[in-house]
Amino acid sequence: MLDAVLELKKFQDVANVSTFLLDRSTSTLLLGARDAILAVDTERLDQEPKVVGRIIWDVPEAKRRACVAKRKTKVDCNNYVRLLEFLGDGRVYVCGTYAFDPQCAFLELSSFTLETTEGEGVKMETGKGKCPFEPSQHYTAVMAAGTLYTAAASNFLGTLFDISRGTGAEQERIRTERSINWLSDPEFVSSAFIQQSASSNPTGDDDKIYFFFTEVAKEYDLYTKVKVPRVARVCKSDVGGMKTLQRRWTTFLKAQLVCEDKPSGQRYNILTDVFTTEHTPGDPSSTHFYGLFTSQWERDELSAVCVFSLSDISKVMDGPFKELKKTSDWTHPEPVPTPRPGQCLNKALKDEGFDSSLKLPDKVLTFVRDHPLMDNSVTAAPLLVRKGIRYTKLAVTQTGSGDERRGAVLHLGTDRGELHQVAVVGENATFLQELSLFTSQEPVNNILLHRGRALVGSPLSLARVQAEGCALYSSCAVCARARGLGCVWSTGEDACRRTTAEPGPGDIVDNALRKCDVAEGRCNPSMRELRVSVGLPLLLPCVQLSPRSCSWEHPPHRHTRQHHSDLQVTVTEDSLGEYICTCQEAGPGSRDPTPCRRAAYQLTLEGPIAGGTVAEAGGRHIVASYIFMFLMGLVLGAFLLHFVMRRCSVARQGHHLPDNSLSSDKGRDLLGSSATAQSPSSASLLSDGFRLTEKRNGTATTNTTTTLFSNQGNGSPHGNSFGGALIHSNPGNGHGNSLYANCNTNSGDLQFVANLLDGRTGERPEVIERKFGERDEVDEGLGDVIKGPEEELARFPNFKLPAPLALCEESSI
């Protein structure tokens, strides 16, 4: 349920908002934008005043010109505020790109001003390694007990990357080793600080910071660059080594994240966002990381969600290391020195005298320097897969409390300004609703959860949406889909309410939907009738939530192609009928896949439109008969022309004929040896395909698309196009001349024969120009010969009778 939308561009052209920081005590939201920082009261988004503070932090003109002189665009040579973090002393640490020279400053919350120096200029310090150089560079940062940990590019060219401790004592500012074994062209996504509680940490283990990113894998020796998602871990008390790994992490370890649907073998290897949450509030050991993925090998939009537990990541970090030998095979290194490389300080290590990373032996530091990658992977199966949708941000709301926790609601922002809510209960994911928040040009780039609401941001706008509670489901059908979350529709109140009653046996969503005044269930969608026209290319959507495969039932013809879970159809008379999409999903109380019907359509002929003329479409046999009659007439005409020329040649045996007359082989090339009907290519048909339902409003589009096929290489300004059918000459003639004709050719259409020979006037031309600009000299008597075949061909009745205007038979797509 949408509460309010604030258009930030109204405030003196504020744009390019990229960073959120929420003061939960006052519900004040700080937004980092281009050359500006805003403070917004989220409780008063629907009232005035909405913006409670605004700071301009721009770049001096001289520095801007110097940035442009380095071949950077004028737009990028602004100050894009990319980092906002609380320092814990009433101040906020603020960093911006500052015309490709990152700088950081201090924001006083009480006065909402930037600290200044004695000269009244903004007090700044270098932001290299803390903030990106470019506005669009990937980076992440997290504040841990007042100390900033960042992962970002560390040079102007964006070729060096560091995970570093960015603030604190100078001697404790350490970073990663400059080695491709540590970081290989990474794209940083997210970071999280996990602070151990005394009750759940009997071993006294150190607090840890986790970084999530995608990098180019070095363990795969392939021709293409394979990207893999990673999770890396460093320890809070790490200060580097004494001799080896000086000012470098001694606890840096990383492992691969695997989000894979094993039944289909589909793996999602590009990590785009991570949301961190505790399944049991107050218990850090119950932390789970919800990852948003896409695939490197899919050319179309694809999104998947996998969840990884902190305990699984810890097990992998405590497992075997991976090592690359000279044989190019990754093996387990042996022996592993003691104390174990990469582990955080705990009571046991301190009892052995290792109370600081500076006291670790060189053999331990050398080992961890050369073996940062773990052998095992952290694996998970997708909770959700959506094809045809690109999700950009993710937030998760847990439902229930403690052991009564029922499931989760995924709040997913799209690249088209929409917010999708999906309920995940057990192995099933149910699409609840879609909210259009911004324009299609504004992707969702931030989602924050606060007091039962979701604060959703784009580069130009801010929206507030109800995120928790059954009351946000405004209809019985949507409430029924949330039955697994503990919601039930109250007919007396005409509202969705929370219930503690357990659902009955069977499919709880279908049972709840049957109580509503709708015939549609989760696995029993209502049949949608679509009025279509012959020749219309369309795409039938099928919302796939489960990562398992989907299949279609449709009339037996060849004019379909499955595009992921959706189905591409080119409408013909044979393609009319029912289309049913069935997906494999987990059954109630079972992990085994069961069929679930997701979509059902009935295609009904409305009336074809082709070439701008409305006419009844004939059957394929009628079209084929006209093509056959036309081809037979063309062949007979060519035979008559050849016969007349032979007689003319015999009559002129006493004269000297030049070699380039029509009696020679060169002259015969002016007429195609044969003409066969060719179907339009699949690519031509697919290029005009469009989605039947628009993503933003779900309304059906019924505009008929007509495609005219023309010869791309004839060079004629008119194109010799007589309709929708395309007829090619035999390519063996060496010229590639193409004759264009409609399936309902009449006598007037045969003028193309005379046009080809250029003998319409009866004059005796000196030369004949062929379509590709070639010239052949001819005998002076050629003009008299041309008139005969044209008159003979015009006598055939099939060229005089009009035929129904219909497309010729198409090939399968």
Steps between C-alpha positions, in 0.01 A plus 500: 500500500657826382498778764680791337743592224744791522653634179844619604565686175263773623759612755723717280561224246637241741578185303708182495413392852702186569553463876264459797576536871212479750502643850254253652455700819359802318386331173716750312639371172824641359538479124826537310448663160697688236664802668247482784394325821134499602327422829139380471246435774361162396200536731384809311553398138135571428510838676696823500781554573658182364865603469639618834855569387708552187874541452674600177841333467619563147834513320691825429490601135878473460499143625208419274689629195806297600282190518361565152854549373573143610242384242216452745151614417370825642213316668733258679723785619260590780499387861280193538450421868541122523570437869303597810588331832441591865817559702327457838583846634214694346672528166467330162796404284428622146700408188453603138669442164599871486586513127693171499696600812302340788472714811336446839351752742319509836132586533370646828150364551396760756555791264490295179814665364839377382796574727716782374861607545624837622482629146129413496554227245362150541728287716591205278732200496587261222238245409718272288424141586186608687287635215494424126661730246220462246132558582400159364779288651400211726600535862385417851574629849395419856569662835611259775523649851594841363754370247431505126564194285474549125537312173562727201731589211815667627637677190382746236486242219290260706745211454605451863261385771529481876306370794634720776456650844451861403496684833653461843864510606737543207700186583180294500385609153566181312381366169506196271807377317532618137465154353248348260478207741347740750284720275455447127312787333229505770161669499417571862137460604446505877662469841387411851642527850415199720558580865515197725293503816652380826228240553547337157881526490649270764832472312556877506522511121570838342233703320506474122425710191364326190527633145297377203613552144530345153842446347668323210583146609862392482429137585330437164741471208261594220515719192227729627511694824275316741357717776425355841331645810715509812476565871815624673566528872740706710530532876445820691817480716731419204788752480722321245825305533836598644719414197278311257174671407594830657199736492311216331220276619616181667144366530374557143322187376246466221265230372275454202124543528300254290139581420392202290185311415635146493209333313546729199871569547440875469757701694476872577848644525465882509423646842314833488377564857506347850263558792616401849250405770485303826239226493491522878527863607789555740682180400786574256558129440156485329610752235399417143607673180241527222681537168358637176656334194496501124688290243800581286383268224141623465454774244152581628387641831522245780495524879532243777507514881707267717549510877823404680538450873787632708559154641550353151749774412691438823524128425649568158750750646609234748537239225783407261694754295536501122839511330611526136791275411718522187285229345215756490294279728355641820589277793489508878828640637672286758603541769308794645716676762391572853342709629246477219559777241226758464318432824393781727642549845322310778564385854696194390744703288544759771579225750776385260649849498352621168311802631568701184539425129847659525616193693394243242786290349618582147412150375139561601493841331670369186246222475198729530658742253522226239174319583216748556244283317311220671447167327133453590217724383200640684205356310129575496199432281302795362196613695376695201575523128347765275571513127426811302552714814818669621496562874740764630448508879375260766364528854346225714230511765472202736146405605410359840736488794742248648410139435164608354672670208293407195691637206633815339387774264752603234482865398661517158571821309514487121692701242168651390400670824279221634487319834406132502396316816546124508407270790740212568360220718701181511589401145229707332517860382172682432482832316289735713484835325679755283517871578598755235686767695702697247527546125649221291823703466561502876648174630465418868844546657425500874259318734499557878258338745383711793201471733305266279564707190737483206680817391563451130725732305592573141747758363217758492232393748423355841196287585360361824321164482329282760722195541367299794166372619207328338314830471709606200329230284193688384307222324387149585705348219826664612425416863444137404842487335647611834324219691832333570614817678211476747249724321130430446221702337226623732175529308334691785768769510573471127869507584802274535583411859765300681403162642670244721289214361701249309394447137329178404659214309580527132600810309429781746499770232251317277274425795503865603430617145195273475342697785529820297255590229753413231542192288875543475740315727876498535519190284163549333511827302193618312501474121575831331349550156721697260362643175782478247559542127678275253868587469518663845823418691439490874652378825287309750636561852525232766613619844756247618586514868649157551842438345367179348399471135175612337327347199219608267203318357390650169350406161731278292671742265852633443449871559612507866824530691538488876691799632595390853160455665318724248381387158547681170216445253444615144125487445364292215166326462663178620635666814161596639390318813608448860847570639573372851825551694586244770800538734655251739486617862541351844181341625340566841715349771729342242821595318406288199393709201134493404337660193340840555305676225620858479326653197220418255408683178240453228599648162197602295511644150386860489566570129837515323659819379779477245658767280244755611213317321239306695400170341409149601798273543487187288633164610848383429384284213347802327819701540708210377278454193542864398876475546506186290290658222721809499818297476358284224402812307846646547669183377262477200570863415872440512454196276299702245759776503775248442300339216442835326867591532601165352276561199642847461850358520432243229355769273815705536758234433625693199581802716789542738364493856719640778592268784302706750160457333213325674591178328820484701539385858574851613169624373310222674628625832258787474221258596520286812523132422239428765311680775411325822298629792711574803365549849605803700779427742439443866705804589269723300199370684658521842623853448141624515400288799374678806369411842128450511475657844687812594701463822382822650124474480425148385263613223486301182638655185296426192673705233549289189849499359541466124837419352580558134797307366716670243817413318794658670730480207309585183583867518167605356344813645159333482614169637275308256290403801152381410391358837593288793646198317862480401608302195872450433657400175729203485830610650679287245457761229783699648321832531269460797213683331182474707150531363234624742139405461187465707308181540205666325688618193293649217583587142624844591761352731673330208633830384814410695602265215493785252661731753784254543568490129435871459293442185174672596502764222583273212811701421829335422738586783870481460551340841297333776572591861477220745407550865857500622616755250651254245454579131471259204486610140209352299396462139297775345202269454460426867222753553270314263558173676419625851140591432402144422567334835331780692181460298513121529541509877215745541257249346522254787183517711676450833682828448174685435279370782541679834599278792441549873779700654683268740853435609682209348588206722763589755781293637514382860643735757 
